Short mmCIF file of C-alpha atoms in Angstrom, two decimals:
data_model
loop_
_atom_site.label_atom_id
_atom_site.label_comp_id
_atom_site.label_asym_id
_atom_site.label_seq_id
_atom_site.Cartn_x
_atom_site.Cartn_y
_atom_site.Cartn_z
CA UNK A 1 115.54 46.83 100.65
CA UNK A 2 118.76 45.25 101.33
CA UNK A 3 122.01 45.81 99.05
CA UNK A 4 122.55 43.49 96.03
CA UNK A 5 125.05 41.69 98.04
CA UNK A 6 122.23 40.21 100.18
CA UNK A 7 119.72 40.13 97.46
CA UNK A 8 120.36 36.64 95.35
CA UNK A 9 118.31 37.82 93.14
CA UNK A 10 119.47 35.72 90.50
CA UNK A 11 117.54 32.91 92.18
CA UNK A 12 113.86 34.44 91.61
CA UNK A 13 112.60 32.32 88.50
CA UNK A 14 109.52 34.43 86.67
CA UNK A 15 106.81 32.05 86.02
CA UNK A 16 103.75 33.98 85.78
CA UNK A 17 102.51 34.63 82.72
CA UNK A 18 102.29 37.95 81.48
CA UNK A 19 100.28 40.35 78.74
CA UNK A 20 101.88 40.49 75.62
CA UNK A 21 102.50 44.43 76.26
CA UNK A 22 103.68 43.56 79.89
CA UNK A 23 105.66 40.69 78.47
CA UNK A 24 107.27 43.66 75.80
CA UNK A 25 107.97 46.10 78.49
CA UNK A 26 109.73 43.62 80.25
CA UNK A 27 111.80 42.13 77.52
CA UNK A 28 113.06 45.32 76.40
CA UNK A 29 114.20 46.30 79.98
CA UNK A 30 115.97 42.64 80.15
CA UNK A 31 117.47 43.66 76.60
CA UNK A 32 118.87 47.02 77.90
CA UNK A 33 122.63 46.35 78.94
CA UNK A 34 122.87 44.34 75.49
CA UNK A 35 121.42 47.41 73.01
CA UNK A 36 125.23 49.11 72.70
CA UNK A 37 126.90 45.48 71.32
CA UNK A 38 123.70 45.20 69.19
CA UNK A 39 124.08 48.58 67.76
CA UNK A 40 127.64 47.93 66.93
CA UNK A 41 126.98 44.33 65.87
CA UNK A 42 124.56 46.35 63.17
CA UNK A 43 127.21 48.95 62.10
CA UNK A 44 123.81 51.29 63.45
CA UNK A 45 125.50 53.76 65.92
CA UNK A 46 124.31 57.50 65.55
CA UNK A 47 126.48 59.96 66.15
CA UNK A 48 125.64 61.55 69.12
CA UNK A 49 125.78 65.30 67.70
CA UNK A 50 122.87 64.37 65.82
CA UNK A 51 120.82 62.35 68.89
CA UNK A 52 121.00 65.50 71.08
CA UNK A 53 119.85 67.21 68.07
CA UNK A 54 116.72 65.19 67.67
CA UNK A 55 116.28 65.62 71.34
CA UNK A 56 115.96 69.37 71.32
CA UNK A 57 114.11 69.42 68.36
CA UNK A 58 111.34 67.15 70.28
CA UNK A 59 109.00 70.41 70.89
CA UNK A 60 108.25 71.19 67.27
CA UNK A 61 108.21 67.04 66.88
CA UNK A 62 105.68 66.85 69.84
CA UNK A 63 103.30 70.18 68.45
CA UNK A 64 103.50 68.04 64.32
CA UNK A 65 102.63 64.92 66.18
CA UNK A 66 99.10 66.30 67.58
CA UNK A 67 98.22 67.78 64.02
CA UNK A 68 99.85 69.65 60.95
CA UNK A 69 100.75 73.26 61.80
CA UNK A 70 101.64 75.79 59.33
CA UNK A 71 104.43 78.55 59.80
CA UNK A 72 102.79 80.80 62.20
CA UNK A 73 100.69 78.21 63.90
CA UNK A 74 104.50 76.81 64.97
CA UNK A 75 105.46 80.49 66.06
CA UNK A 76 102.15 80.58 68.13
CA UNK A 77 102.34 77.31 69.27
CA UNK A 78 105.86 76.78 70.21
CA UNK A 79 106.18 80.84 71.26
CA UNK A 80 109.55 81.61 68.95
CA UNK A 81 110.29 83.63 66.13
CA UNK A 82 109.39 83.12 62.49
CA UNK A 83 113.14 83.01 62.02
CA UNK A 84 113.38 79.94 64.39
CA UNK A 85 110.20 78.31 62.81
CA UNK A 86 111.85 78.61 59.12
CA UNK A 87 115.11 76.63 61.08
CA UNK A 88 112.99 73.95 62.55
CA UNK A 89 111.07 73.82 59.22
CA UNK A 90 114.06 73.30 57.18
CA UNK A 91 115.67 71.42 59.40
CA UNK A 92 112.68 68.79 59.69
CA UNK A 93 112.69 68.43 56.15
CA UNK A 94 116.29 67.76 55.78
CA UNK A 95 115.94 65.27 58.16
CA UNK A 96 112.89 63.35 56.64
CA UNK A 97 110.50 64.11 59.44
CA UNK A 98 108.15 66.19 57.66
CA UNK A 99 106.83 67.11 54.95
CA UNK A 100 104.68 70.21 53.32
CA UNK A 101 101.16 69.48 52.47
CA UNK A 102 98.23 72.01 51.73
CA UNK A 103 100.62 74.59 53.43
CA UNK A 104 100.84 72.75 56.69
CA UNK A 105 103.99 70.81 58.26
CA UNK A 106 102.78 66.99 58.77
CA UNK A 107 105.32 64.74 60.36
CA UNK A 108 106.54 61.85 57.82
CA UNK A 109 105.86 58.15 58.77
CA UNK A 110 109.18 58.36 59.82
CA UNK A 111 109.03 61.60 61.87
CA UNK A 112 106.09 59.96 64.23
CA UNK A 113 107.90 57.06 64.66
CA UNK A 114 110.85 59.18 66.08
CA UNK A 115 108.64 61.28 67.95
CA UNK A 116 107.24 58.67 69.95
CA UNK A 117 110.35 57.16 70.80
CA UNK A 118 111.43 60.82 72.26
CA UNK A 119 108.59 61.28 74.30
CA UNK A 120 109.21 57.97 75.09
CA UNK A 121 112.91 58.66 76.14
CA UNK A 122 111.59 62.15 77.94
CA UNK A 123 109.57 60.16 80.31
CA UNK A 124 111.72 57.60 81.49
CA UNK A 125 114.29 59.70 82.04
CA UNK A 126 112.38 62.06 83.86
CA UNK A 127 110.67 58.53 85.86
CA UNK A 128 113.93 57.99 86.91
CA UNK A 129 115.20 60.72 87.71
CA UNK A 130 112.40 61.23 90.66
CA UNK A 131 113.01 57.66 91.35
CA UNK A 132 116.31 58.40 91.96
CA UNK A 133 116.39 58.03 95.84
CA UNK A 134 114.59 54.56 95.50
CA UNK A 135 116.77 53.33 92.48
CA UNK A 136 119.54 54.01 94.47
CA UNK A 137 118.55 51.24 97.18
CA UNK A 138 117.16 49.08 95.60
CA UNK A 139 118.25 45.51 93.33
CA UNK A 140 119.88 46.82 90.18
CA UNK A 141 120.37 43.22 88.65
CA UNK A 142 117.05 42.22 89.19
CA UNK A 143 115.86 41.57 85.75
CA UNK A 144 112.23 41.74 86.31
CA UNK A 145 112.02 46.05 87.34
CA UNK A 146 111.35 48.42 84.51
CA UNK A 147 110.78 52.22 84.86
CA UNK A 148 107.94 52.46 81.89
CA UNK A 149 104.81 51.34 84.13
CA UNK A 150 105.79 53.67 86.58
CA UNK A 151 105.91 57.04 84.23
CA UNK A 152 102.77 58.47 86.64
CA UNK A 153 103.82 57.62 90.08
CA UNK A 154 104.00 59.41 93.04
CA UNK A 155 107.35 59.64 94.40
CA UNK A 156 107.27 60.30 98.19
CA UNK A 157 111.09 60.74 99.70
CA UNK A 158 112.17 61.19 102.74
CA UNK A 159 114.21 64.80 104.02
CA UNK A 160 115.78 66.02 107.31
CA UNK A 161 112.61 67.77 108.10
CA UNK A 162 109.86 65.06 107.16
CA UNK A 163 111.96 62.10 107.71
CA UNK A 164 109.02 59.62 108.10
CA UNK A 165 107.19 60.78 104.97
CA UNK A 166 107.58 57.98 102.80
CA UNK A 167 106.41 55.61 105.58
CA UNK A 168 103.52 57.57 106.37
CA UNK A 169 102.66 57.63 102.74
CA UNK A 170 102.73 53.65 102.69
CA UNK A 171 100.39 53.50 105.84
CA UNK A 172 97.87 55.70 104.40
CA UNK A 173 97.67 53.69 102.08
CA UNK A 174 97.32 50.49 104.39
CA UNK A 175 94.68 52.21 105.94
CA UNK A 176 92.66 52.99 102.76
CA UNK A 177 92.77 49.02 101.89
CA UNK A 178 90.41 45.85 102.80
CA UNK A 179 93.30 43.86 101.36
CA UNK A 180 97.21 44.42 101.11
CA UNK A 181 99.70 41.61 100.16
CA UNK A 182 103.30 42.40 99.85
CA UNK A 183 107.15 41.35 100.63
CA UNK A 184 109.92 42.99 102.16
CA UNK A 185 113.58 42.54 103.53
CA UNK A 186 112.92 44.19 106.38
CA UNK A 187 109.86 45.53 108.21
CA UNK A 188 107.23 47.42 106.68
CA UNK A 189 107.05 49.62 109.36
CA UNK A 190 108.96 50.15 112.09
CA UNK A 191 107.92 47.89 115.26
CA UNK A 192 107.21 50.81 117.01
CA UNK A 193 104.28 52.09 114.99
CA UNK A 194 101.49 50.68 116.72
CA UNK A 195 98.67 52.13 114.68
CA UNK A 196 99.97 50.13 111.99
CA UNK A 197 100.57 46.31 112.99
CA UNK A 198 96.79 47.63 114.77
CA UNK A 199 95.71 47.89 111.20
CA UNK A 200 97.68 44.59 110.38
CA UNK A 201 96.06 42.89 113.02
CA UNK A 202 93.19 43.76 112.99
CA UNK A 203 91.65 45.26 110.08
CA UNK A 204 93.48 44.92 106.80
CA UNK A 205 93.45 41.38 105.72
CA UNK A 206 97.06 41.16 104.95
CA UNK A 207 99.39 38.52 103.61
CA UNK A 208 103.08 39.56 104.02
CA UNK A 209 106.32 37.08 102.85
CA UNK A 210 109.18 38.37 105.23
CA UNK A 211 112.77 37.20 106.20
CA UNK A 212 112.69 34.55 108.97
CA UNK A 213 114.69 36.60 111.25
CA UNK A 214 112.13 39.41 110.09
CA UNK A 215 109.32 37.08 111.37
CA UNK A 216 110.78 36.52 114.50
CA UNK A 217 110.99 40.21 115.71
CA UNK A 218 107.96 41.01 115.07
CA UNK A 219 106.90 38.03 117.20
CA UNK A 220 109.29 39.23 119.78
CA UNK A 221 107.56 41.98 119.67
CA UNK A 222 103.43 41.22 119.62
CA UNK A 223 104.12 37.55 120.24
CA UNK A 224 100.11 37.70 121.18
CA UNK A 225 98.38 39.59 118.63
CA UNK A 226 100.34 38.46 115.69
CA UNK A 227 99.22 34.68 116.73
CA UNK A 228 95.86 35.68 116.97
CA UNK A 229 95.99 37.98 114.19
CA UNK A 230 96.77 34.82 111.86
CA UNK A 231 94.77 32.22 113.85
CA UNK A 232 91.56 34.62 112.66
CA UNK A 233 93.05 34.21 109.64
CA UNK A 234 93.25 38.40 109.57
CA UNK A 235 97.28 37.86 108.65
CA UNK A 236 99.04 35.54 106.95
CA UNK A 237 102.45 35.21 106.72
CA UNK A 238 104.98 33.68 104.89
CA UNK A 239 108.80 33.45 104.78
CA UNK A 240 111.53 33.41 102.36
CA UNK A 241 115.44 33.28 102.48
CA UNK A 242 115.99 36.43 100.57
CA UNK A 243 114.28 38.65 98.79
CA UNK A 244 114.67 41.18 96.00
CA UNK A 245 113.42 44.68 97.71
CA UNK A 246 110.08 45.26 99.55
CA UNK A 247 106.93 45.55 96.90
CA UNK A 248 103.36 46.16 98.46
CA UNK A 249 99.69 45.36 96.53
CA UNK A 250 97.01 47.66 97.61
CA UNK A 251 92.96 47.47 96.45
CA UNK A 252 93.66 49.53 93.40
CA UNK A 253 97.82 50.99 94.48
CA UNK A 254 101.02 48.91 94.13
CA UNK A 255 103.98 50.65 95.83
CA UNK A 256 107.85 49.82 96.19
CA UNK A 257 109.84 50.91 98.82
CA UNK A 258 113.70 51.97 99.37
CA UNK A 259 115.33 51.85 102.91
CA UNK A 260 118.32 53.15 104.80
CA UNK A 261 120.80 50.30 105.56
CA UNK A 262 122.03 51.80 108.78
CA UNK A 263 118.88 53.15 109.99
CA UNK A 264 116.25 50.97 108.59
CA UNK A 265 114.01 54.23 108.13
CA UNK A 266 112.20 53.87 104.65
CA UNK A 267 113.97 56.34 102.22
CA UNK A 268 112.20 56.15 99.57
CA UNK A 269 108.19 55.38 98.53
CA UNK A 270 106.40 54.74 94.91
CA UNK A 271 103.30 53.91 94.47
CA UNK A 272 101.24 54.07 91.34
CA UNK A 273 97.36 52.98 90.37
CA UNK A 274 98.86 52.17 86.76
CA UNK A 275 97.09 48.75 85.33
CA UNK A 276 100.36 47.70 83.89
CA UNK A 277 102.60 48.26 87.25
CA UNK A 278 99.81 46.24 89.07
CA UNK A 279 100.24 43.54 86.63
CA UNK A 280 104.11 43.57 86.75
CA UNK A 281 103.53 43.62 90.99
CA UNK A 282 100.99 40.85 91.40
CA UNK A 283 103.21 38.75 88.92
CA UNK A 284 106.58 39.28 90.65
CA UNK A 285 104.23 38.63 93.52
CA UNK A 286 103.56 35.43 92.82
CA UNK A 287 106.76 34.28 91.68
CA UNK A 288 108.37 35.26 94.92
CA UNK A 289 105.48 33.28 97.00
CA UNK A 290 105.56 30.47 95.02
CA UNK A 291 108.99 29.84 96.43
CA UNK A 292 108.07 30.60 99.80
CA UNK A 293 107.20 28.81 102.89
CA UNK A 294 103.35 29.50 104.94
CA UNK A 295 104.14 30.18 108.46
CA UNK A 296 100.85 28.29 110.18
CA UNK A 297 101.46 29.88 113.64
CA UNK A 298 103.55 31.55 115.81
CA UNK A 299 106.95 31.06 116.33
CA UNK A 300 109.27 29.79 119.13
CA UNK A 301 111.10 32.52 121.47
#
């Protein structure tokens, strides 16, 4: 996925329509980098004493979100003291979050609403923080990524030990397709893995938009079967300037990939079977191959 120096990401125009809740996902990560000047704009800033408080109060929000809990249902439920249940009580009321009814806490309109948006904050923090290693690599300006789709993915990364993990994670996943569409900056596998352009060629009806000079390596290097592959019409292949990172779309997987610079080794690997990542993939999909060119056959060495 090559640096944002080499990505011009700023080119990629978004046509694609999208669902109104992909469209919403997608706005609000657009909107992030502005939130602080709209805050201030609004004179709305919280202090942020009382924002880490709300965070570590998001257990006893969580437990009043799934039903109303009385004293000792709290104690049971959260495993503390009835000492610490009468501070979370209290504190939930002075706060507006809750309220006493029939001897049971219920959370307020109010308190739900702020509830969500914590478990809402939990989990894409903790989404990016395993993403880490592939957030690292890959386009931070492009406009069109957000972490919420990909709360449930599997994060495969590469270590000293395993360093081809996250590549042998993607060609599983190859393997387990009939079809597989994607784009990278680089190869999707090194050259040297045979088994793979073997599945490419010749058994997972593929449709890849690479780099020119990307297309002309792996030419150099199965000049025959990659003309026959697309002649059968078992690959097709398309090419593009630049690109924003490397984004494959399996039968029922979409995955994005991080890779070393230097090396070229993939780093990173996410993939997820989440309806609203596969949306957000097949539409940056085709945006990025609507600005590309077919390749009809081989090309010249």
């Amino acid at each position: 996925m090559g640096s944002p120096d080499d990505d011009r990401s700023s080119d990629l125009v978004f046509k694609p329509p999208a669902s109104p809740i992909l469209e919403a996902v997608l706005q609000n990560a657009r909107n992030q980098k502005y939130l602080g000047k709209r805050l201030d704009a609004a004179g709305d800033r919280i202090d942020p004493d009382r924002l880490g408080d709300i965070v570590r109060h998001g257990p006893v929000l969580e437990a009043l979100r799934e039903e109303p809990l009385d004293r000792r249902e709290i104690e049971e439920r959260l495993d503390v003291s009835r000492a610490t249940s009468h501070r979370l009580t209290k504190w939930l009321g002075e706060q507006g979050f809750a309220e006493k009814v029939d001897g049971r806490f219920q959370l307020t309109g109010r308190g739900e609403a702020i509830t969500d948006e914590v478990l809402r904050f939990e989990a894409n923090v903790s989404t990016a923080h395993r993403m880490g290693p592939l957030l690292d690599v890959i386009c931070p300006h492009h406009a069109e990524f957000a972490i919420e789709p990909m709360v449930d993915a599997t994060v495969t990364v590469a270590e000293p030990a395993v360093p081809y993990r996250p590549v042998e994670r993607f060609i599983s996943l190859v393997e387990e397709a009939e079809t597989f569409r994607g784009f990278n900056t680089t190869h999707m596998a090194p050259l040297s893995i045979g088994e793979f352009y073997q599945q490419i060629f010749d058994a997972t009806e593929s449709e890849i938009i690479y780099t020119p000079h990307i297309v002309e390596k792996l030419f150099g290097t199965y000049p025959t079967r990659a003309s026959e592959a697309i002649d059968h019409g078992q690959l097709t292949l398309w090419t593009r300037e630049t690109l924003p990172y490397g984004l494959a779309i399996f039968d029922g997987r979409v995955g994005i990939g991080g890779y070393d610079d230097e090396t070229g080794l993939m780093q990173a690997f996410v993939d997820t079977d989440s309806p609203l990542a596969r949306e957000w993939a097949k539409r940056v999909y085709a945006s990025v191959k609507a600005d590309s060119t077919p390749l009809d056959g081989g090309v010249e060495q």
